[in-house]
Coordinates of C-alpha atoms in Angstrom, one line a residue:
M198 CA -8.5 27.3 41.7
I199 CA -11.9 27.0 40.0
Y200 CA -11.1 25.4 36.7
L201 CA -13.4 26.5 33.8
D202 CA -11.0 25.9 30.8
N203 CA -12.2 22.5 29.9
G204 CA -12.3 23.5 26.2
A205 CA -8.5 23.5 26.3
T206 CA -8.1 20.3 28.4
S207 CA -10.2 18.7 31.1
F208 CA -9.4 18.9 34.8
P209 CA -9.4 17.1 37.1
K210 CA -8.8 13.6 35.7
P211 CA -10.4 10.4 37.0
K212 CA -8.4 8.8 39.8
E213 CA -8.7 5.4 38.1
M214 CA -6.9 6.8 35.0
I215 CA -4.0 8.1 37.1
A216 CA -3.7 4.8 39.0
A217 CA -3.6 2.8 35.7
M218 CA -0.8 5.0 34.3
K219 CA 1.2 4.7 37.5
E220 CA 0.8 1.0 37.5
C221 CA 2.0 0.7 33.9
M222 CA 5.1 2.8 34.5
A223 CA 6.0 1.2 37.8
K224 CA 5.3 -2.5 37.0
Y225 CA 5.3 -3.5 33.3
C226 CA 5.9 -0.7 30.8
G227 CA 7.6 -2.5 27.9
N228 CA 7.6 -1.5 24.3
P229 CA 4.4 -2.9 22.7
G230 CA 4.7 -4.8 19.5
R231 CA 8.4 -4.8 19.5
S232 CA 9.5 -7.7 21.8
G233 CA 8.3 -11.1 22.8
H234 CA 8.9 -10.8 26.6
A235 CA 6.2 -10.6 29.2
M236 CA 6.5 -6.8 29.8
S237 CA 6.1 -6.0 26.1
L238 CA 3.3 -8.5 25.7
R239 CA 1.4 -7.1 28.7
T240 CA 1.8 -3.5 27.5
G241 CA 0.5 -4.6 24.0
E242 CA -2.5 -6.3 25.6
E243 CA -3.4 -3.2 27.6
V244 CA -3.0 -0.9 24.5
Y245 CA -5.3 -3.3 22.6
H246 CA -7.9 -3.1 25.3
A247 CA -7.6 0.7 25.4
R248 CA -8.2 0.8 21.6
R249 CA -11.4 -1.2 22.0
K250 CA -12.7 0.9 24.8
V251 CA -12.2 4.2 22.9
A252 CA -13.6 2.7 19.7
G253 CA -16.7 1.5 21.6
L254 CA -17.6 5.1 22.6
F255 CA -18.1 6.0 19.0
G256 CA -19.8 2.8 17.7
I257 CA -16.7 1.7 15.8
K258 CA -17.1 -2.0 15.1
N259 CA -13.5 -2.7 14.1
G260 CA -11.1 -1.2 16.7
E261 CA -8.2 -1.8 14.4
R262 CA -9.4 1.2 12.3
L263 CA -8.7 3.5 15.2
V264 CA -5.2 4.9 15.2
F265 CA -3.7 6.5 18.3
T266 CA -2.2 10.0 17.8
K267 CA -0.7 12.6 20.1
N268 CA -3.6 15.0 19.7
T269 CA -6.5 15.9 17.5
T270 CA -4.3 18.1 15.4
E271 CA -2.1 15.2 14.4
A272 CA -5.3 13.1 13.7
L273 CA -6.7 15.8 11.4
N274 CA -3.4 16.2 9.5
M275 CA -3.2 12.5 9.1
G276 CA -6.7 12.3 7.7
L277 CA -6.6 15.4 5.5
K278 CA -3.1 14.8 4.0
G279 CA -3.5 11.1 3.8
F280 CA -6.8 11.1 2.0
L281 CA -6.9 14.1 -0.4
K282 CA -5.0 13.9 -3.7
K283 CA -4.0 16.4 -6.4
G284 CA -7.1 17.7 -8.2
D285 CA -9.4 17.1 -5.3
H286 CA -11.7 19.6 -3.6
A287 CA -12.8 19.8 0.0
I288 CA -15.5 21.8 1.8
T289 CA -15.2 23.2 5.4
T290 CA -16.8 26.0 7.4
S291 CA -15.8 29.3 8.9
M292 CA -16.1 27.9 12.4
E293 CA -13.2 25.5 12.1
H294 CA -10.1 25.4 14.3
N295 CA -6.7 26.1 12.6
S296 CA -6.0 22.4 12.9
V297 CA -8.4 22.1 9.9
L298 CA -7.9 25.4 8.1
R299 CA -4.1 25.4 8.1
P300 CA -3.6 21.9 6.7
L301 CA -6.2 22.7 4.0
K302 CA -4.3 25.9 3.2
A303 CA -1.0 24.0 3.0
L304 CA -2.6 21.5 0.6
E305 CA -3.2 24.2 -1.9
R306 CA 0.5 23.9 -2.8
Y307 CA -0.2 20.3 -4.0
G308 CA -3.2 21.2 -6.2
I309 CA -5.9 20.5 -3.6
Q310 CA -8.5 23.2 -3.3
H311 CA -11.2 23.9 -0.7
S312 CA -14.2 26.1 -0.1
I313 CA -15.2 27.7 3.2
V314 CA -18.9 27.8 4.0
R315 CA -19.7 30.8 6.2
A316 CA -21.7 30.3 9.4
D317 CA -24.1 32.9 10.7
R318 CA -23.4 35.3 13.6
L319 CA -24.3 32.6 16.1
G320 CA -21.7 30.3 14.6
M321 CA -24.4 28.0 13.1
V322 CA -24.0 26.4 9.7
N323 CA -26.8 25.6 7.2
P324 CA -26.4 22.2 5.6
C325 CA -27.9 23.6 2.4
D326 CA -25.0 26.0 2.0
I327 CA -22.6 23.0 2.3
E328 CA -24.5 21.2 -0.5
K329 CA -24.4 24.3 -2.7
A330 CA -20.6 24.3 -2.4
I331 CA -20.2 20.7 -3.7
Q332 CA -18.3 20.5 -7.0
S333 CA -17.7 17.7 -9.4
N334 CA -14.3 17.0 -7.8
T335 CA -15.4 17.4 -4.2
K336 CA -14.1 14.4 -2.3
L337 CA -14.4 15.5 1.4
I338 CA -16.5 17.6 3.7
V339 CA -14.7 18.3 7.0
V340 CA -16.6 20.0 9.8
T341 CA -16.2 20.4 13.6
A342 CA -18.8 18.6 15.8
A343 CA -19.0 21.8 17.8
S344 CA -17.2 25.1 17.7
N345 CA -14.3 25.6 20.2
V346 CA -15.2 29.3 20.2
T347 CA -19.0 29.4 20.7
G348 CA -19.8 25.8 21.4
S349 CA -22.2 25.9 18.4
K350 CA -23.2 22.3 17.5
M351 CA -23.0 21.6 13.8
P352 CA -26.0 19.9 12.1
L353 CA -24.1 16.7 11.6
E354 CA -27.2 14.6 10.8
G355 CA -28.1 17.0 7.9
I356 CA -24.6 17.2 6.7
S357 CA -24.2 13.5 6.9
L358 CA -27.3 12.9 4.7
I359 CA -25.9 15.3 2.1
A360 CA -22.5 13.7 2.1
K361 CA -24.1 10.2 1.6
K362 CA -26.5 11.4 -1.1
R363 CA -23.7 13.1 -3.0
G364 CA -21.1 10.4 -2.5
V365 CA -18.7 12.6 -0.6
A366 CA -16.6 11.5 2.4
L367 CA -17.4 13.2 5.8
M368 CA -14.7 14.0 8.3
V369 CA -15.6 15.2 11.7
D370 CA -13.4 17.1 14.1
G371 CA -14.6 15.8 17.4
A372 CA -12.3 18.0 19.6
Q373 CA -15.2 19.7 21.4
G374 CA -17.8 17.0 21.0
A375 CA -16.2 13.7 21.9
G376 CA -17.4 12.6 25.4
M377 CA -20.4 14.9 25.6
M378 CA -22.1 14.4 22.2
D379 CA -23.3 11.3 20.3
L380 CA -20.7 10.8 17.6
D381 CA -21.7 7.3 16.5
V382 CA -19.8 6.8 13.3
E383 CA -22.3 4.3 11.9
R384 CA -25.4 6.4 12.6
L385 CA -23.8 9.6 11.3
N386 CA -22.1 7.9 8.3
I387 CA -18.8 9.4 9.4
S388 CA -15.9 8.5 7.1
M389 CA -13.2 9.9 9.4
L390 CA -13.4 11.0 13.0
A391 CA -10.6 12.9 14.8
V392 CA -10.8 13.1 18.6
P393 CA -8.7 14.3 21.5
G394 CA -8.0 12.0 24.5
H395 CA -7.5 14.8 27.0
K396 CA -10.7 16.8 26.7
G397 CA -14.2 15.2 26.9
L398 CA -12.7 11.8 27.2
L399 CA -10.9 13.0 30.4
G400 CA -7.7 11.3 29.4
P401 CA -4.1 12.5 29.7
L402 CA -2.5 15.2 27.7
G403 CA -0.7 14.1 24.5
T404 CA -3.4 11.6 23.4
G405 CA -5.8 11.5 20.5
A406 CA -7.1 9.2 17.8
L407 CA -8.2 9.0 14.2
Y408 CA -10.9 6.6 13.0
A409 CA -11.0 5.8 9.3
A410 CA -13.9 3.8 7.8
P411 CA -13.0 0.5 6.2
W412 CA -13.5 1.9 2.7
V413 CA -11.2 4.9 3.4
N414 CA -7.8 4.5 1.7
L415 CA -5.2 6.6 3.6
T416 CA -1.6 7.1 2.8
P417 CA 0.6 7.3 5.9
I418 CA 2.1 10.8 6.4
M419 CA 5.0 9.5 8.5
E420 CA 7.3 6.6 8.0
G421 CA 9.3 4.5 10.5
G422 CA 9.4 1.4 12.6
T423 CA 6.1 -0.5 13.0
G424 CA 7.3 -3.8 14.4
T425 CA 6.0 -5.4 11.2
E426 CA 7.6 -6.0 7.7
S427 CA 11.0 -4.9 9.0
K428 CA 12.8 -6.1 5.9
S429 CA 10.9 -3.7 3.6
R430 CA 11.8 -0.1 3.2
L431 CA 8.2 0.7 2.3
Q432 CA 5.8 1.9 5.0
P433 CA 3.1 -0.7 5.7
R434 CA -0.5 0.6 5.2
E435 CA -2.2 -1.8 7.5
F436 CA -4.2 -0.4 10.3
P437 CA -3.3 0.5 12.9
E438 CA 0.5 -0.3 12.8
G439 CA 1.2 1.5 9.5
F440 CA -0.1 4.7 11.0
E441 CA 1.5 4.5 14.4
A442 CA 5.2 4.6 13.4
G443 CA 7.6 4.6 16.3
T444 CA 7.1 3.9 19.9
V445 CA 3.6 4.8 21.1
N446 CA 2.9 6.6 24.4
A447 CA 1.7 3.4 26.0
P448 CA 1.1 4.7 29.6
A449 CA -1.0 7.6 28.3
I450 CA -2.9 5.3 25.9
I451 CA -3.6 2.9 28.7
G452 CA -4.8 5.8 30.9
L453 CA -7.0 7.0 28.0
G454 CA -8.6 3.6 27.8
V455 CA -9.5 3.8 31.5
S456 CA -10.9 7.3 31.2
A457 CA -12.9 6.4 28.1
E458 CA -14.5 3.5 30.0
F459 CA -15.2 6.0 32.8
V460 CA -17.0 8.3 30.4
G461 CA -18.8 5.4 28.8
K462 CA -20.3 4.2 32.1
I463 CA -21.7 7.7 32.8
G464 CA -22.8 8.3 29.2
P465 CA -21.7 11.2 26.9
D466 CA -25.4 12.2 26.7
V467 CA -25.7 12.4 30.5
I468 CA -22.5 14.5 30.6
G469 CA -23.7 16.7 27.8
R470 CA -27.0 17.4 29.6
Y471 CA -25.2 18.1 32.9
E472 CA -22.9 20.6 31.2
E473 CA -25.8 22.2 29.4
D474 CA -27.5 22.8 32.8
L475 CA -24.4 24.6 34.1
I476 CA -24.1 26.8 31.0
T477 CA -27.8 27.6 31.1
C478 CA -27.4 28.9 34.7
L479 CA -24.4 30.9 33.6
D480 CA -25.9 32.4 30.5
E481 CA -29.2 33.4 32.2
N482 CA -27.2 35.4 34.8
L483 CA -24.8 36.9 32.3
M484 CA -27.6 38.2 30.1
N485 CA -28.8 40.4 32.9
M486 CA -25.5 42.2 33.1
E487 CA -25.6 45.3 30.9
F488 CA -21.8 45.4 30.5
V489 CA -21.5 41.8 29.3
K490 CA -22.0 40.7 25.7
L491 CA -22.7 37.0 25.1
Y492 CA -22.0 35.3 21.8
G493 CA -23.2 32.1 20.2
P494 CA -26.5 30.2 20.3
S495 CA -28.7 29.2 23.2
P496 CA -27.4 26.5 25.6
S497 CA -29.5 23.8 23.9
E498 CA -27.7 24.4 20.6
K499 CA -24.2 24.4 22.0
T500 CA -21.8 22.5 24.2
G501 CA -20.6 23.6 27.6
I502 CA -19.1 26.9 26.4
S503 CA -20.0 30.5 27.0
L504 CA -18.2 33.2 25.1
I505 CA -18.3 36.8 26.4
T506 CA -16.7 40.2 26.3
I507 CA -16.9 42.9 29.0
D508 CA -17.3 46.5 28.1
G509 CA -14.1 48.5 28.5
L510 CA -11.8 45.5 29.1
E511 CA -9.6 43.5 26.8
A512 CA -10.2 39.7 26.8
E513 CA -6.8 39.0 28.3
E514 CA -7.4 41.6 31.0
V515 CA -10.5 39.8 32.1
T516 CA -8.7 36.4 32.2
A517 CA -5.9 37.9 34.2
L518 CA -8.3 39.4 36.7
L519 CA -10.2 36.2 37.1
N520 CA -6.9 34.3 37.6
N521 CA -5.2 36.7 39.9
D522 CA -8.0 38.1 42.0
Y523 CA -10.6 35.3 42.0
Q524 CA -8.5 32.1 41.3
I525 CA -10.7 31.2 38.3
A526 CA -9.2 29.7 35.2
V527 CA -10.7 30.6 31.8
R528 CA -9.2 31.4 28.3
G529 CA -9.1 34.7 26.5
G530 CA -8.0 35.6 23.0
Y531 CA -8.7 34.0 19.6
H532 CA -8.6 30.3 20.6
C533 CA -6.7 29.2 17.5
A534 CA -9.8 29.9 15.4
G535 CA -9.4 33.4 14.0
L536 CA -11.9 32.9 11.2
A537 CA -14.6 31.9 13.7
H538 CA -14.1 35.1 15.6
K539 CA -14.4 37.0 12.3
T540 CA -17.6 35.2 11.7
I541 CA -19.3 36.1 15.0
G542 CA -17.9 39.6 15.2
T543 CA -15.0 39.4 17.7
W544 CA -12.2 39.7 15.2
D545 CA -11.0 43.0 16.6
T546 CA -11.3 42.2 20.3
G547 CA -11.1 38.5 20.9
A548 CA -13.2 37.1 23.7
V549 CA -13.3 35.2 27.0
R550 CA -14.2 31.6 26.7
I551 CA -15.7 29.8 29.7
S552 CA -15.9 26.0 29.3
V553 CA -17.3 23.7 31.9
G554 CA -16.7 20.0 32.5
P555 CA -18.3 17.1 34.3
Y556 CA -16.4 17.9 37.5
N557 CA -17.7 21.5 37.7
T558 CA -20.6 22.4 40.1
K559 CA -23.2 25.1 40.4
S560 CA -21.0 26.6 43.1
D561 CA -18.3 27.1 40.6
I562 CA -20.7 28.9 38.3
Y563 CA -22.0 31.2 41.0
A564 CA -18.5 32.1 42.0
L565 CA -17.8 33.0 38.4
I566 CA -21.0 35.1 38.1
D567 CA -20.0 37.0 41.2
A568 CA -16.5 37.6 39.9
I569 CA -17.7 38.8 36.5
W570 CA -20.2 41.2 38.2
K571 CA -17.5 42.7 40.3
I572 CA -15.0 43.0 37.4
G573 CA -17.7 44.6 35.2
K574 CA -18.8 47.1 37.8
N575 CA -15.2 48.2 38.5
S576 CA -14.2 48.5 34.9

């Protein structure tokens, strides 16, 4: 199988990560922060090191401000619902994933309003439009680092300057940028950063994290055991324990730490350039096929994603043909981001998303090009 669905999750995974998870589960996997015996203490130490490694990728000086979650969706919900209060206003864009749009919609029930800034047909957002949407009660701007539909990179530097100038918190959804873009929280003045462990960081499924700047006051959205202040019925608010109620997925977190270190040694910028090279090769060939429509910006303005439709075929038909006849894995449909599809003009049809990763090669790309040519010619 040629795997080109890295926008959903990365594959394959670093062998070092798999080995670390196996070692944990086979040799010492106690419950961290709950007991004083050697196995628990060892697991706690490894989770601590993993936290520091992940934090280091994003320029986070205090690793304790990084909370582990089960995915980016949980991290976004934790940030949005823990930060915004009744009477507040938030700003987002039409290129967001439902993990942002649905929580914001749900928060309307609690007197929290939001505005959606529309992107252009390439999925690009103008920072000036975000500034125009700021109101007297705007407390948060929440934007994706890059669209999961088109790969369009958001102008984070421009948005960051506006947020800082206007005294508004900035939350970044790093689902499609972490591991292949520079998301330094200090340089970009990021107040909250939500990231997945299993995509660009090459970690295991079921991992993610939320960073909250030291000045950000969050209310926990889940209560339970923390291993601290057990006599109190009130949920602690200290980071990270107060936001990691219950037993954490220690083997996966430890694996994530190893994979984050792996990515850090290569460099997200190096990975990003490599993926851009693959997508450039793909896009240049697809543009020469009269039956293929390509969406989104040029490769230099997006991550390793190509979004296409093929004349006369539904998106799901194309993905099925690629899977069944050519053993190529991609994703078709609406990618949990219907408003983004409406923005770029694929609301009625959906589209086929091709997303590369650091383990893909030019041979994979040429095999896909050949398959798309044959599918299009036979449709």
